[in-house]
Every structure is written in C-alpha cells, then in structure tokens.
Coordinates of C-alpha atoms and ligand atoms in Angstrom, one line a residue:
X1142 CA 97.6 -32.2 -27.0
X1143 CA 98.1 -31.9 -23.4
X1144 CA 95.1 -30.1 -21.8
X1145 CA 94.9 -28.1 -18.9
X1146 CA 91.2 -29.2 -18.0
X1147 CA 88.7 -31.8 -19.1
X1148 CA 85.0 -31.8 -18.4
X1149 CA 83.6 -34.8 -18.7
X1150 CA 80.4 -36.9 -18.3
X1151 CA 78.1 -33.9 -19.2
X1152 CA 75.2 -32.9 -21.8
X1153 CA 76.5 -30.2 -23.7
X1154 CA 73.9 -28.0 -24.7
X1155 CA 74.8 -25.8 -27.9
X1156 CA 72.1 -23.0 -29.4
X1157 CA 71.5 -25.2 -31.6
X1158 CA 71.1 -28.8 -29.9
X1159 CA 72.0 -30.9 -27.4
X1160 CA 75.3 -32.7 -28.5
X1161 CA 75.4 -36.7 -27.3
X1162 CA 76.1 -38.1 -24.3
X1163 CA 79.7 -38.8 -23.7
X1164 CA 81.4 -35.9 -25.7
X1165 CA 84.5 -34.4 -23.3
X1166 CA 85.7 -30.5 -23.5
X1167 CA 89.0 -30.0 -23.5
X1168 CA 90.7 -27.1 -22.1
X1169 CA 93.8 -25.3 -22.8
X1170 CA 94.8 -22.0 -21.8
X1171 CA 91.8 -20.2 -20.9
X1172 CA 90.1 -21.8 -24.2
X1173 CA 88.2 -24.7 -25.3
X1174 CA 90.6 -26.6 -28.0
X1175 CA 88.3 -29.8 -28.6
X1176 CA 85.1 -31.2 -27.7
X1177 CA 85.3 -35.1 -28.3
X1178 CA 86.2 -38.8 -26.6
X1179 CA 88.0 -40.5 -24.2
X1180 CA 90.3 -37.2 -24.5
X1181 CA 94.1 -37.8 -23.5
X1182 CA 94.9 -36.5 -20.0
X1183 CA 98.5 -35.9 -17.8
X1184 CA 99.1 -35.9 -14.7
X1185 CA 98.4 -31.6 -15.1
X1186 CA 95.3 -31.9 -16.4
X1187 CA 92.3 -31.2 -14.1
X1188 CA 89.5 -33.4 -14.5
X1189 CA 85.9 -31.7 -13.8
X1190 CA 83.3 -34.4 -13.8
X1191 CA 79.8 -33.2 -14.5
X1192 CA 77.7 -35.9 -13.1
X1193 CA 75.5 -36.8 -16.1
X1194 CA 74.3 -32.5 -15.9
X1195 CA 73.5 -30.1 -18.6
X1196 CA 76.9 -27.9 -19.6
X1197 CA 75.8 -24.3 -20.9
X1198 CA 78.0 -21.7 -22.6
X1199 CA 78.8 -19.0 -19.4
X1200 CA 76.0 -16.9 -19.6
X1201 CA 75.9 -12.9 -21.3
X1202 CA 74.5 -10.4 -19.2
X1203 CA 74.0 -7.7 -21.8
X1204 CA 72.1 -4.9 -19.8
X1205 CA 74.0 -4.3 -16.4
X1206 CA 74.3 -1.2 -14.0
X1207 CA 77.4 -1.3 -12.1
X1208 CA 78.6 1.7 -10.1
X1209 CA 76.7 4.3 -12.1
X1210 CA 76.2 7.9 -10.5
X1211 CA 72.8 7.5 -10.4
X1212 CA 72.5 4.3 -8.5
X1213 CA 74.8 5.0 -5.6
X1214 CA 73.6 2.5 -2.7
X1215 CA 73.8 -0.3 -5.9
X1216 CA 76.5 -2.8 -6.8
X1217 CA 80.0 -2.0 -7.7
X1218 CA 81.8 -3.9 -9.7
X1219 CA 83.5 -5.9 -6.7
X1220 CA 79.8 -7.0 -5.7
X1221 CA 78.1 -7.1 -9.0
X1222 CA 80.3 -9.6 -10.7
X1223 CA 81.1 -11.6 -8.0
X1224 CA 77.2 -12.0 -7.7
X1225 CA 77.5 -12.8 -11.6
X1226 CA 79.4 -15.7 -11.7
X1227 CA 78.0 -17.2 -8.3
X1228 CA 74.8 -17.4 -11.1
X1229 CA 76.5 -18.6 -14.2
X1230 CA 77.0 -15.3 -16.2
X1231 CA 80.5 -14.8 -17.1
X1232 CA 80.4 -11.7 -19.0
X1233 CA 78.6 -8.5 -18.5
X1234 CA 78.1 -5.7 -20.4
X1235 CA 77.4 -2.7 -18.6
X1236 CA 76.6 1.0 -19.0
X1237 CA 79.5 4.1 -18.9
X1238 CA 77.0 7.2 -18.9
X1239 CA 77.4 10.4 -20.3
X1240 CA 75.6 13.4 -18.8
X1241 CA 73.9 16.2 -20.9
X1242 CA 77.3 18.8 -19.6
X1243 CA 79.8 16.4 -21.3
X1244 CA 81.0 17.1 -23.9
X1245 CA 83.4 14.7 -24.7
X1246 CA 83.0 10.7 -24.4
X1247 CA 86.4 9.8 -23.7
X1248 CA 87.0 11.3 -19.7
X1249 CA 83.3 9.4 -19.0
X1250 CA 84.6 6.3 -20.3
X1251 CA 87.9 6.7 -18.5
X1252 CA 86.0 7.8 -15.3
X1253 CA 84.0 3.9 -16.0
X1254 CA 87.1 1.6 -16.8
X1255 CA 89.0 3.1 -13.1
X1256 CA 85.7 2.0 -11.5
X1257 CA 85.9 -1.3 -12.7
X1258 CA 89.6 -1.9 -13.5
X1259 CA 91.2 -4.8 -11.2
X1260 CA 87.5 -5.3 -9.5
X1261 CA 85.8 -7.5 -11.6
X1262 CA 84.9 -11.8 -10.9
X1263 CA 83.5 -11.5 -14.4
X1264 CA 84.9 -10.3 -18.4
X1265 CA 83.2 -7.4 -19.2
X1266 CA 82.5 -4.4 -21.3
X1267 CA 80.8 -1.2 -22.1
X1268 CA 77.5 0.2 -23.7
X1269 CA 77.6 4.1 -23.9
X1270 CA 74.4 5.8 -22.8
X1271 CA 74.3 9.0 -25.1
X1272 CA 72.5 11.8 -23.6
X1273 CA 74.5 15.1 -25.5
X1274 CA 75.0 13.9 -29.1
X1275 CA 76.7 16.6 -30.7
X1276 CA 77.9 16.1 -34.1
X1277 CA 81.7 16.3 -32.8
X1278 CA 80.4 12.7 -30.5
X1279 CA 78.7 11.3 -33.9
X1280 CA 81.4 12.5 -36.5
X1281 CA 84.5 12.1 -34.5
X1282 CA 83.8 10.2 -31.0
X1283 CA 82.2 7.2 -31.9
X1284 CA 83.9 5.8 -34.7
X1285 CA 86.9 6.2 -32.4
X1286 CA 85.2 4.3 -29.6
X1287 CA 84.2 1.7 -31.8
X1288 CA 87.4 1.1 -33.0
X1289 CA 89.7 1.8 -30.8
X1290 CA 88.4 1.3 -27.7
X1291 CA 85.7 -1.9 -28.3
X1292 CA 82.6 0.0 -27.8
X1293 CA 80.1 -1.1 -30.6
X1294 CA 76.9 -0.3 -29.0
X1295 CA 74.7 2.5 -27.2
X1296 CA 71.6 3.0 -25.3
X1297 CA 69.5 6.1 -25.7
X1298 CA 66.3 6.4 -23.9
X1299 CA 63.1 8.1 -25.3
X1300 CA 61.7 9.3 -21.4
X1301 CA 63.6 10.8 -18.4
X1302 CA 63.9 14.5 -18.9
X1303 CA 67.6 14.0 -17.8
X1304 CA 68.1 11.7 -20.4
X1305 CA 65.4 11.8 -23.1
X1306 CA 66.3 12.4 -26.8
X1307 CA 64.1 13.9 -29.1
X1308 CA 63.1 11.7 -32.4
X1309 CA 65.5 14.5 -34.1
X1310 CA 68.5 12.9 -32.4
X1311 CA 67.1 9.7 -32.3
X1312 CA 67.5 9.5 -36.1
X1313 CA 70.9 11.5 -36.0
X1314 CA 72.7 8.8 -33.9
X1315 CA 70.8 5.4 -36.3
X1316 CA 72.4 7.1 -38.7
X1317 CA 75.7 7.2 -37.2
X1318 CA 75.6 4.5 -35.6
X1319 CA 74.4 2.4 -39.1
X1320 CA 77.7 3.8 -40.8
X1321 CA 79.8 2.4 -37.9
X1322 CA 77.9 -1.2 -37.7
X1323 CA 77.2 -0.1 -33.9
X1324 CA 74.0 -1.7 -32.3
X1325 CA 71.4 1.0 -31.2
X1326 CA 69.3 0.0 -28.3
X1327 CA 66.6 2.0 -27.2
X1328 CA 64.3 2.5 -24.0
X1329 CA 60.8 3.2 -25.8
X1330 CA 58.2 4.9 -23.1
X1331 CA 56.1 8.0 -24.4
X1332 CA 57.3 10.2 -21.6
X1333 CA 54.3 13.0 -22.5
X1334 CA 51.7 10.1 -21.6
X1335 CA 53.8 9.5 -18.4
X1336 CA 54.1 13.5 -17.1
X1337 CA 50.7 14.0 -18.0
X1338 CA 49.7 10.6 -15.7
X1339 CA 51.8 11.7 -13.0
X1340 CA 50.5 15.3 -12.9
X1341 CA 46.8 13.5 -12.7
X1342 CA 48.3 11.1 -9.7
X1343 CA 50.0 13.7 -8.2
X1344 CA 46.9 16.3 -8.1
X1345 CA 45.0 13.1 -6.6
X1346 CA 47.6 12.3 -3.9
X1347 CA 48.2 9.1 -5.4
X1348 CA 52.2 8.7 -4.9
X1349 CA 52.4 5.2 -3.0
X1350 CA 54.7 2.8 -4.7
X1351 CA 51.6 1.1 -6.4
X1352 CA 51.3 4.2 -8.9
X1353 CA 54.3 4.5 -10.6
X1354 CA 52.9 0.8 -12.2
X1355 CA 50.1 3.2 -13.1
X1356 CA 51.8 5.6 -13.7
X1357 CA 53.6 4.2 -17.1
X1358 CA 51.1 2.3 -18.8
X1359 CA 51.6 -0.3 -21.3
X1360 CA 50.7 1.9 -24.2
X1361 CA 53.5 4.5 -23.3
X1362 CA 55.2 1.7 -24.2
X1363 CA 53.5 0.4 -27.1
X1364 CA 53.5 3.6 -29.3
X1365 CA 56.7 4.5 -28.2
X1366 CA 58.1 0.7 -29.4
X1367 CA 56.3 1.5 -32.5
X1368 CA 58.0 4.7 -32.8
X1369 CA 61.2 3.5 -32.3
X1370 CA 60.6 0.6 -34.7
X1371 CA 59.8 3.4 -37.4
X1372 CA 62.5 5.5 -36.9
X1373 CA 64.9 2.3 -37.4
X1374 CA 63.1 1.6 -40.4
X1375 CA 62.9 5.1 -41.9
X1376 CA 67.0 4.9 -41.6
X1377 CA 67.5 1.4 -42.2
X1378 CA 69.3 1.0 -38.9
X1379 CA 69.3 -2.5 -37.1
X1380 CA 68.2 -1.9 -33.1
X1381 CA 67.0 -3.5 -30.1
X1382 CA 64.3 -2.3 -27.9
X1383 CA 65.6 -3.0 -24.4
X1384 CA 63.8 -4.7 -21.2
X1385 CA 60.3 -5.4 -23.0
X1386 CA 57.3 -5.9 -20.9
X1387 CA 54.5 -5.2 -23.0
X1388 CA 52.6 -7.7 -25.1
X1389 CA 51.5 -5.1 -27.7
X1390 CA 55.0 -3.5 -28.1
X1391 CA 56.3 -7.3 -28.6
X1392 CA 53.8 -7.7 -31.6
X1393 CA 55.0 -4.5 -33.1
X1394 CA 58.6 -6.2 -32.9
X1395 CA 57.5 -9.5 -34.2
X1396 CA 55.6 -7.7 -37.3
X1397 CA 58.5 -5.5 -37.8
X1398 CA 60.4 -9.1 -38.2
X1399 CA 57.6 -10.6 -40.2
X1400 CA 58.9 -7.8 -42.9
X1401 CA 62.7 -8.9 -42.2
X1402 CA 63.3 -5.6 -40.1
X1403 CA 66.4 -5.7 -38.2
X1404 CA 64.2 -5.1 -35.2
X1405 CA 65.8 -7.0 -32.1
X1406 CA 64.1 -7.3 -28.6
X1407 CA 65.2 -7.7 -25.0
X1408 CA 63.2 -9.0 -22.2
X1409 CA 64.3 -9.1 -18.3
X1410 CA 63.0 -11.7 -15.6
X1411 CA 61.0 -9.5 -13.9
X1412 CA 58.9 -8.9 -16.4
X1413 CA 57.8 -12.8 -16.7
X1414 CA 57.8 -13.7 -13.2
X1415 CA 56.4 -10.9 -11.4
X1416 CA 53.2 -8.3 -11.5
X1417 CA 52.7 -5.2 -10.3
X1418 CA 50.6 -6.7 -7.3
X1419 CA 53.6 -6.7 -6.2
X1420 CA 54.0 -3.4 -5.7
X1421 CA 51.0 -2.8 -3.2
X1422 CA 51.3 -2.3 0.2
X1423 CA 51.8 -4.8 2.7
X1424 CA 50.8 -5.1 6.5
X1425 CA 53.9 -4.7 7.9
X1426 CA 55.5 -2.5 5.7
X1427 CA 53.2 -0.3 3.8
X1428 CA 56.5 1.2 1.7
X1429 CA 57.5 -3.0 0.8
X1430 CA 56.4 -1.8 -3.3
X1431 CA 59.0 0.4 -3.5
X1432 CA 61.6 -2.7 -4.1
X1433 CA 59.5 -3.3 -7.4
X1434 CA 60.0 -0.2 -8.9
X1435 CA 61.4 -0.4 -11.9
X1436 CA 60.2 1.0 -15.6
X1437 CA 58.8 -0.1 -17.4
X1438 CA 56.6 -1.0 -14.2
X1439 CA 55.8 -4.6 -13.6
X1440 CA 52.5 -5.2 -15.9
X1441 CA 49.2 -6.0 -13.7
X1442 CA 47.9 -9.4 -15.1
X1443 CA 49.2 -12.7 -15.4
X1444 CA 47.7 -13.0 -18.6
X1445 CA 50.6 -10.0 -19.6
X1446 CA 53.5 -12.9 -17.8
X1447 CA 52.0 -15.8 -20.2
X1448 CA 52.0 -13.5 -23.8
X1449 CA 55.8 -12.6 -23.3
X1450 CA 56.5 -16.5 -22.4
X1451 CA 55.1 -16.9 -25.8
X1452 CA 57.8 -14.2 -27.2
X1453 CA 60.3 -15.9 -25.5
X1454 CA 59.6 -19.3 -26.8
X1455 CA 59.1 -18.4 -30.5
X1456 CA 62.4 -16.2 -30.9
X1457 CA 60.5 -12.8 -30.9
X1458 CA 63.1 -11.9 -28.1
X1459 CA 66.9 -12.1 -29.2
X1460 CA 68.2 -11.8 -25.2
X1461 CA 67.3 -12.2 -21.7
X1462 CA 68.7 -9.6 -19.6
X1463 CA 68.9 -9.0 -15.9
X1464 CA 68.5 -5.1 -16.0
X1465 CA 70.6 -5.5 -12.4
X1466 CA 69.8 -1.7 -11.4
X1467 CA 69.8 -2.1 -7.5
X1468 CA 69.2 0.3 -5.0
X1469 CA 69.9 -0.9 -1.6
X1470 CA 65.8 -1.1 -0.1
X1471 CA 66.8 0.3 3.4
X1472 CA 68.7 3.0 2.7
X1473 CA 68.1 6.8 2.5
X1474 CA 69.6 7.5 -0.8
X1475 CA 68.1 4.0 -2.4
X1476 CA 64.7 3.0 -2.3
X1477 CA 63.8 5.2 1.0
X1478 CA 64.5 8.2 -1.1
X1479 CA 60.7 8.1 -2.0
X1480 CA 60.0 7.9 1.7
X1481 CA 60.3 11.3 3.5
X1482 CA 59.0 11.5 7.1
X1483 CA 56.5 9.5 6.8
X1484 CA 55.2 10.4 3.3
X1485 CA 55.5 8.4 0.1
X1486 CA 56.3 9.5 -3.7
X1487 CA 57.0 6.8 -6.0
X1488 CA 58.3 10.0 -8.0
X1489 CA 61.8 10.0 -6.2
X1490 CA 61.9 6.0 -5.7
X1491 CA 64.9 5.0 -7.8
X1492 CA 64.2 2.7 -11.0
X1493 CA 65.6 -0.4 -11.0
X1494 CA 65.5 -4.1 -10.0
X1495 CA 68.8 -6.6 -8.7
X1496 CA 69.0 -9.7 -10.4
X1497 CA 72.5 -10.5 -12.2
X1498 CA 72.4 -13.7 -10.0
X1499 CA 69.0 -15.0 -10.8
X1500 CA 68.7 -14.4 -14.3
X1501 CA 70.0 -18.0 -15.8
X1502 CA 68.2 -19.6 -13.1
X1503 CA 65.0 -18.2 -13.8
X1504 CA 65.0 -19.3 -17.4
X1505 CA 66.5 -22.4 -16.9
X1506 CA 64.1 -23.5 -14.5
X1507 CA 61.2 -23.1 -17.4
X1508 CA 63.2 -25.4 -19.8
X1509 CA 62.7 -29.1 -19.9
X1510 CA 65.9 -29.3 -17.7
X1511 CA 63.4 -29.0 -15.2
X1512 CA 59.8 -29.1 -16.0
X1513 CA 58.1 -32.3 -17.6
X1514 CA 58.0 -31.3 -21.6
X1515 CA 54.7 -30.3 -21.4
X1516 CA 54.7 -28.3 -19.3
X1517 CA 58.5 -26.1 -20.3
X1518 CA 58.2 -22.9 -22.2
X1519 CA 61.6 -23.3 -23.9
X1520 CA 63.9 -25.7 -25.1
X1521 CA 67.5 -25.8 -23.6
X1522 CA 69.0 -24.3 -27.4
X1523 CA 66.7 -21.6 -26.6
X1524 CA 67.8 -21.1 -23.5
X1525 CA 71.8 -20.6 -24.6
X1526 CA 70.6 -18.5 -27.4
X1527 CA 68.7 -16.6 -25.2
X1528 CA 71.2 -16.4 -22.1
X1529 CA 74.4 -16.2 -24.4
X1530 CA 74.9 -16.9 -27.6
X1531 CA 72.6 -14.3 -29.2
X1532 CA 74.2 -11.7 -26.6
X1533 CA 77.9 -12.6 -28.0
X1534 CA 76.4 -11.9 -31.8
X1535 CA 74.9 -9.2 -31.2
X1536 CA 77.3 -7.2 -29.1
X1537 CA 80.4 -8.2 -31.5
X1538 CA 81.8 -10.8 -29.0
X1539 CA 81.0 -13.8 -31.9
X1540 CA 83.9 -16.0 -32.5
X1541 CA 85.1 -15.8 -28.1
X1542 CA 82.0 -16.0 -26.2
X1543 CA 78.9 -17.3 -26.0
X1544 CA 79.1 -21.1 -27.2
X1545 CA 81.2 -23.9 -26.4
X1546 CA 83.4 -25.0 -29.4
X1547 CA 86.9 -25.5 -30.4
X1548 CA 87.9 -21.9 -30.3
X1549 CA 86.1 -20.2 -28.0
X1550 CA 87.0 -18.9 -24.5
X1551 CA 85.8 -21.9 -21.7
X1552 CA 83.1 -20.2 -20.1
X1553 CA 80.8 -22.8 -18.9
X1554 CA 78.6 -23.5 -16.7
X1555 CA 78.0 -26.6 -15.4
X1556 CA 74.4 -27.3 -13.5
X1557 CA 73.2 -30.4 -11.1
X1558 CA 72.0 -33.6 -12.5
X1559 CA 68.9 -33.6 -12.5
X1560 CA 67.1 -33.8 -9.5
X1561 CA 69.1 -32.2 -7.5
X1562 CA 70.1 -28.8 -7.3
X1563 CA 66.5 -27.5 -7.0
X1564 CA 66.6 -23.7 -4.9
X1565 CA 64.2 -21.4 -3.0
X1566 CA 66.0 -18.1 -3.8
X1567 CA 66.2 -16.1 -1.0
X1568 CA 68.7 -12.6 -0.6
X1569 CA 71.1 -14.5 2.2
X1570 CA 72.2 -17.0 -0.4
X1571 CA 73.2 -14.0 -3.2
X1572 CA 76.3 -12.3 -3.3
X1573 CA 75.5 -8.9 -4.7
X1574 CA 75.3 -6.2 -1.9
X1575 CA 71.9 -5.6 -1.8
X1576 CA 69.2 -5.4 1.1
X1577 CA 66.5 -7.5 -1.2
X1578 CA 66.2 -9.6 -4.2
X1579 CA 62.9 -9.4 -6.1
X1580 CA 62.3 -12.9 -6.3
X1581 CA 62.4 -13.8 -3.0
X1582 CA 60.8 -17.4 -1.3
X1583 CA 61.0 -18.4 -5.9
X1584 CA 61.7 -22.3 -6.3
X1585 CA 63.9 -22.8 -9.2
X1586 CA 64.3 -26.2 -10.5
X1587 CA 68.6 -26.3 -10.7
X1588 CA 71.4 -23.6 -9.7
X1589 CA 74.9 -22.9 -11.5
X1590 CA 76.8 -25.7 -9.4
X1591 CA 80.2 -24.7 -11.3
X1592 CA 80.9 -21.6 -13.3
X1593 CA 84.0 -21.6 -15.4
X1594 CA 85.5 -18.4 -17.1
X1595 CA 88.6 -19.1 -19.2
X1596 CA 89.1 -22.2 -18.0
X1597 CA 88.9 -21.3 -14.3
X1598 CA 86.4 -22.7 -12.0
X1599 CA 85.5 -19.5 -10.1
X1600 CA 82.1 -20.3 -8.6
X1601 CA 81.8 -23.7 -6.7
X1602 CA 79.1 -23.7 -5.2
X1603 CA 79.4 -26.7 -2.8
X1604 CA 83.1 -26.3 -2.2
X1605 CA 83.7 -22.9 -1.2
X1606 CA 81.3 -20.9 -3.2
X1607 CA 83.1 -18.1 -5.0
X1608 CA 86.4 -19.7 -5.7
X1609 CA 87.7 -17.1 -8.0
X1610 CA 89.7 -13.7 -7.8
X1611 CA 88.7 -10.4 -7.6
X1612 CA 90.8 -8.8 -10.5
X1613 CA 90.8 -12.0 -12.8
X1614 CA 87.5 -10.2 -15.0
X1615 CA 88.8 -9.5 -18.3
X1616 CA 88.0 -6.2 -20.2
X1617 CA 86.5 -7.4 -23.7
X1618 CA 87.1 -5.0 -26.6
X1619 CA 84.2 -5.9 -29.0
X1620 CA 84.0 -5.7 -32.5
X1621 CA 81.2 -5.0 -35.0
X1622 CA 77.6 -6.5 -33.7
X1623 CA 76.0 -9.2 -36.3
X1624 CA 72.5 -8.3 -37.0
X1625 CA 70.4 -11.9 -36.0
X1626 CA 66.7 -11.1 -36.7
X1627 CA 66.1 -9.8 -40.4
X1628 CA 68.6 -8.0 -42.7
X1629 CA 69.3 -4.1 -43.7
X1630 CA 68.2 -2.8 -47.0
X1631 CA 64.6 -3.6 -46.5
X1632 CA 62.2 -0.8 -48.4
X1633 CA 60.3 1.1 -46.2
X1634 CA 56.5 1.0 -47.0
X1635 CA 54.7 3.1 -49.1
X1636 CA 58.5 4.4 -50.5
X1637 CA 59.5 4.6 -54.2
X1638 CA 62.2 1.7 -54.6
X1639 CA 65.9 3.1 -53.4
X1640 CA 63.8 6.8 -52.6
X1641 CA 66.4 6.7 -49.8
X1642 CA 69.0 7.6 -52.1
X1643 CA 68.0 11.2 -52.5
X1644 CA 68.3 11.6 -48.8
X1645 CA 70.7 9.1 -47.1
X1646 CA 74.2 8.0 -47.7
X1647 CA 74.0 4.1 -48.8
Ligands
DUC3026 N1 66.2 1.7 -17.5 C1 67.0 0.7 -17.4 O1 67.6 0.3 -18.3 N2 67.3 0.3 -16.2 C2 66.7 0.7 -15.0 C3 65.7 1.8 -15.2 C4 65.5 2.3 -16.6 O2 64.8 3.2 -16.8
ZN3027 ZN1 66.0 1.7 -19.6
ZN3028 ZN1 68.8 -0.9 -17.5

C-alpha cells in the first residue's frame, strides 16, 4: 500500500485510550487506511512528523450559528470555518432556521446550503430549527430530510416568543422525530419565569447588561430541563438538552441516566470558564457586559464553574459545544443594538457568544496534556469523546468522523509536544470575523499546531497558518443518530407495564 501521508512519532489518543508510542497513521485518499509500524513510504508519500505530541480525532462542533438571519454582523461560513479549523474542529454542524411563516422546510434549507455552498474550510452539515411544525413538516417533510437530504436532527427551543413551542408540539415532533431515529435537542428555559423577571427589571430600570444574567435564573432552567426530560420520557424519545449551564438541571440529566433514560447533555465553554461577573460594567466601558450575553446567562459563582467540571469528568455531558453565536461587539446591529443613545437594554442585546476557535483548546488545556494529574479535570479519552467522537455518534456521522482508525476520514489534529505550544488567547490571533472573543488575556496549556481534514493539512499554524482552501468543506449527509447514554423502551414511572400501547405507536 502506497500512502499518500504518514504521521508519525505521535501519541494517538483514541476515546477510549491512548494507543503506544510509536504507532504511524497512514493516509490514503482523504482516509486513514492503517495505523501501525515502520509503515512503507514512496517518494509521494508526505511525511508529517508529530514531534513526540498528542494526535486527536479533528474535533466536532455540533452547535454552530453560521450566517443565520438573526445574527447578521456574525460569521459566515467563509469566516466561521476558516476560524474552525485554525482550532482543530474539522466538522460543524450548524443550524438552517425555519421561521413561524414557512411553511415548507425545503426552500429554508435551500436558502442555507447557497449560503454555505463553495465557502466552507471545514465538512459540515445541518440541524433544522423547527419553529411551525405542521403535521404536513412531521408526516411528510422530515422523513424526507432525513433521508434524502442527511438531516437527522432538530433543535426546538422552549423560550423566545419567536421561536417557543408549546409542550403540545414538543411532544408532537418526539414522536416524529422517535419514528424517524432523528435526535431531538432542546433549549429548556421556562420563558413565563423569564417575562415575568424582565417585566419586574424593566419596571425597576434595571436593563444594563448585568440583568439579563438575572434575568434568566438558573431554575428557569432547572424546571424547564426537568420538563423536557419528562416529555422525552413520557414518549420514549432519546434527546439532548443543549448548552447546559446549570448544576441542578445537570442532576436532573444524570438521574434521568441513572434510570437508563436516553437523556443526553451538551455543555459549552463559556459556561465552565466564565461568570456573569463578567457581565458588569467596567470603567472604561460601562456597555463591555454586553459581549457576555448569551442564554442561558453566564451563572454567578464559581462554585456553579466547578459542579459542571464535575459533569464533564464523569460522562454526565455527551458533547462540548462552542455555541459560536457572534455578534460583532461594535456594531449597530450586533451587540450595540441594546445601546440606543446613550441608554442600555439588555432586552435587544443579541444572544450569543464566538468561540468555534477556542473550544478544543479550552478542554484540552484541563486534561493531563497539560496540567499535572492532580490537578486535570479530564482524561485525554474524555476529551475526544467529548470534542468528537460522541458528536460523530450522535449526529449519525459514526463509521467517517470522529476517531482515528482504519476507515475513517483523516481528520486529525495534531498539537505541540509538550511544553511548548502554551497560548494567551487573545481576538488578533483568531480568524473568525469578530470584534471580541470572550476569553480574552486566557492561558491555555497547547494550541492545534496542525489540523488535517481528509488528509489535507489545512491549518499550520507555524508555516502559514491557514493553509487550506476555501471551498474544500465537504457537505456531510448524515445518517440515523446512535443513542450513547441509556436505551429506548424504558417504563415510565408510576405506568402500568407497556400502558403506552393504548396510546402510542411502538
Ligand atoms: N441559543 C443558542 O443555541 N445559541 C445562542 C442563543 C440561544 O438562545
Ligand atoms: Zn439555544
Ligand atoms: Zn446555539
């Protein structure tokens, strides 16, 4: 076997260990053919040499906004992927989003795919947002999106009066979804608690940036986590509750998979490395909390950072997500939109945090890649299941993304030996088109110093920096998601044994 690329000299990490020292990947169009020794080479074959440094399956970004109507100073997919890869993710799945007035999926999704078609760095895909779900979307739509068009998952949110679904149609689409092996994934904030808040903080003149963490407390997002959990249950259908930041709401998804629920959980960076301090006012710019808006809010103690470390480490949370929703800071229609002559609102600050490029960093640099073992809050297997692997499962990209073995696509990513590579993340050095990142002056133990998608080097970071194409992204057609956490078919408490039979298709 002639191969087109060979990494050697590097610690391949797996989610399930680290392989020993010494074992070469071999690469042959676009796709990882072998993983062994002293592998043959030509005078073709490339020859990558990792330095003694950790290799990690390309990461999955499975909760991306790129180009949607309701970010419009954000990243396109130009900017957004090319930011991707320049931090080791090599696929992202992002949002097409329908609007209560459509009545049809299809022109939507069309309307998505021109945005993105010949502009992406990265592979990628689609989640549909449902917001209208007539039974002519559930009956006829989705089966077809699933299967003809690679769409196996959708979000639906439980606040936002533009896009908020009542528990009615909450249950409606489970259903639909369950019959079609589609992934539901669900944003779970009580959005009564959160009018009736605002209406208080409004009355009160309370509308600096600061109060919209007030403004959605944590137990808008405990009892609606709880609710959404029971919903799932009552249907039998496998979910995930999306960008996590509660400690309570996580310990109604770890009971929920103490019963073998196929309860699934999602957590984002922000919500382990940053508080809603955050959001407060500063000297110089008394506005400066409106770049950590975002719902839900940042929570206000550290003590809240530590308890979803916890979930982290002991597999409560199935992915890590960036939740990249940017709005440019400086700008009239982005975060300034809550500024208006001089007066604040939080209540027209658009939601949403940047961070596709910071997202593998940030959990790498709490593995014992880079901490002393003491001191790391996850293991490297972890951190692929976490950054990848669990993302490929999930999302029905199993089998071609997400871990490096004979078979799969060669996305790597290939970081410094250790000891070197260690970063202070600051905005200059990203390559999304954004005024701010969140995490700015953070020191992160080790940076993506190659990312390879299909066999491609496309991010080098000390020869050239983004060395691949515009265009070369991939669209990925995915299949049927794998449930990871629990199994369907569980009783539901309290029920006779198969009572959902009088009620529910099987
Ligand atoms: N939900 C998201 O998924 N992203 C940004 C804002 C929001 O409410
Ligand atoms: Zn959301
Ligand atoms: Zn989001």
């Amino acid at each position: 076997m002639e191969f087109d690329l060979v990494v050697k000299n590097g610690l391949i990490v797996t989610a399930s260990e680290i392989l020993p020292p010494g074992l070469e990947i071999g690469i042959k169009d676009g796709k990882i053919t072998c993983l062994g020794t002293s592998l043959p080479v030509s005078s073709s074959t490339k020859i990558l040499d990792a330095e003694g440094a950790y290799i990690t399956p390309g990461g999955i970004d499975s909760h991306v906004h790129l180009a949607q109507d309701n970010c419009p100073t954000g990243d396109g997919w130009e900017s957004g992927t090319r930011s991707a890869i320049a931090g080791g993710t090599t696929t992202v799945i992002a949002f097409a989003s329908q609007e209560r007035h459509h009545s049809s999926l299809f022109p939507v999704l069309a309307a998505y795919h021109a945005k993105a078609a010949g502009q992406a760095y990265s592979d990628y895909s689609f989640h549909f947002i449902l917001t209208n779900p007539t039974s002519h979307i559930l009956t006829t739509e989705l089966p077809r999106l699933a299967t003809d068009e690679g769409i196996t998952s959708v979000k639906l949110y439980m606040t936002y009066e533009p896009m908020q679904l009542s528990d009615r149609a909450l249950l409606e689409i489970m259903l639909a979804c369950r019959a079609l092996g589609m992934t539901t994934m669900i944003h779970a904030e009580n959005a009564d608690m959160i009018a009736l808040i605002i209406a208080g903080l409004e009355a009160r003149g309370n509308l600096a940036p600061f109060f919209h963490a007030v403004a959605r407390p944590r137990i808008a997002e405990d009892e609606a986590s709880y609710r959404a959990i029971s919903l799932a249950e009552l249907v039998d259908a496998p979910m995930l509750l999306v960008h996590m930041s509660s400690e309570t709401a996580m310990q109604h998804v770890r009971s929920a998979q103490d019963r073998l629920l196929p309860v699934h959980a999602e957590t984002c960076p922000h919500y382990l490395y940053l508080i809603s301090e955050t959001l407060r006012e500063q000297p110089h710019d008394h506005f400066h909390g409106a770049k950590h808006v975002c719902s839900p809010p940042l929570r206000h103690r550290v003590g809240d950072l530590e308890a979803l470390w916890r979930g982290v480490a002991n597999g409560t949370f199935t992915t890590w997500s960036s939740d990249h929703a940017p709005s440019k800071y400086d700008h009239p229609q982005g975060k300034k939109a809550g500024l208006k002559d001089g007066v604040m609102s939080f209540k027209t600050i658009p939601n949403g945090l940047p961070g596709i490029e910071t997202r593998m960093a940030l959990l790498f640099a709490a593995t014992e890649a880079c901490l002393p073992a003491a001191e790391a809050r996850l293991g490297l297997p972890r951190f692929v299941q976490l950054t990848a692997s669990n993302a490929a499962r999930m999302y029905g990209l199993g089998g071609k993304k997400g871990s490096i073995a004979p078979g799969y696509d060669a996305d790597l990513v290939i970081w410094y030996p250790k000891g070197r590579g260690e970063t202070v993340v600051s905005n200059g050095m990203l390559h999304h088109d954004m005024d701010y990142t969140p995490f700015e002056g953070l020191k992160v133990g080790n940076w993506p110093r190659y990312t390879i998608l299909r066999g491609q080097v496309v991010w080098d970071r000390d020869n050239g920096g983004v060395v691949g194409e515009k265009g070369y992204g991939e669209y990925m057609k995915r299949g049927k998601g794998e449930v990871i956490v629990g199994k369907v078919g569980q009783p539901v408490h309290g029920m006779l044994e198969n009572e959902r039979q009088f009620w529910m298709n099987p």
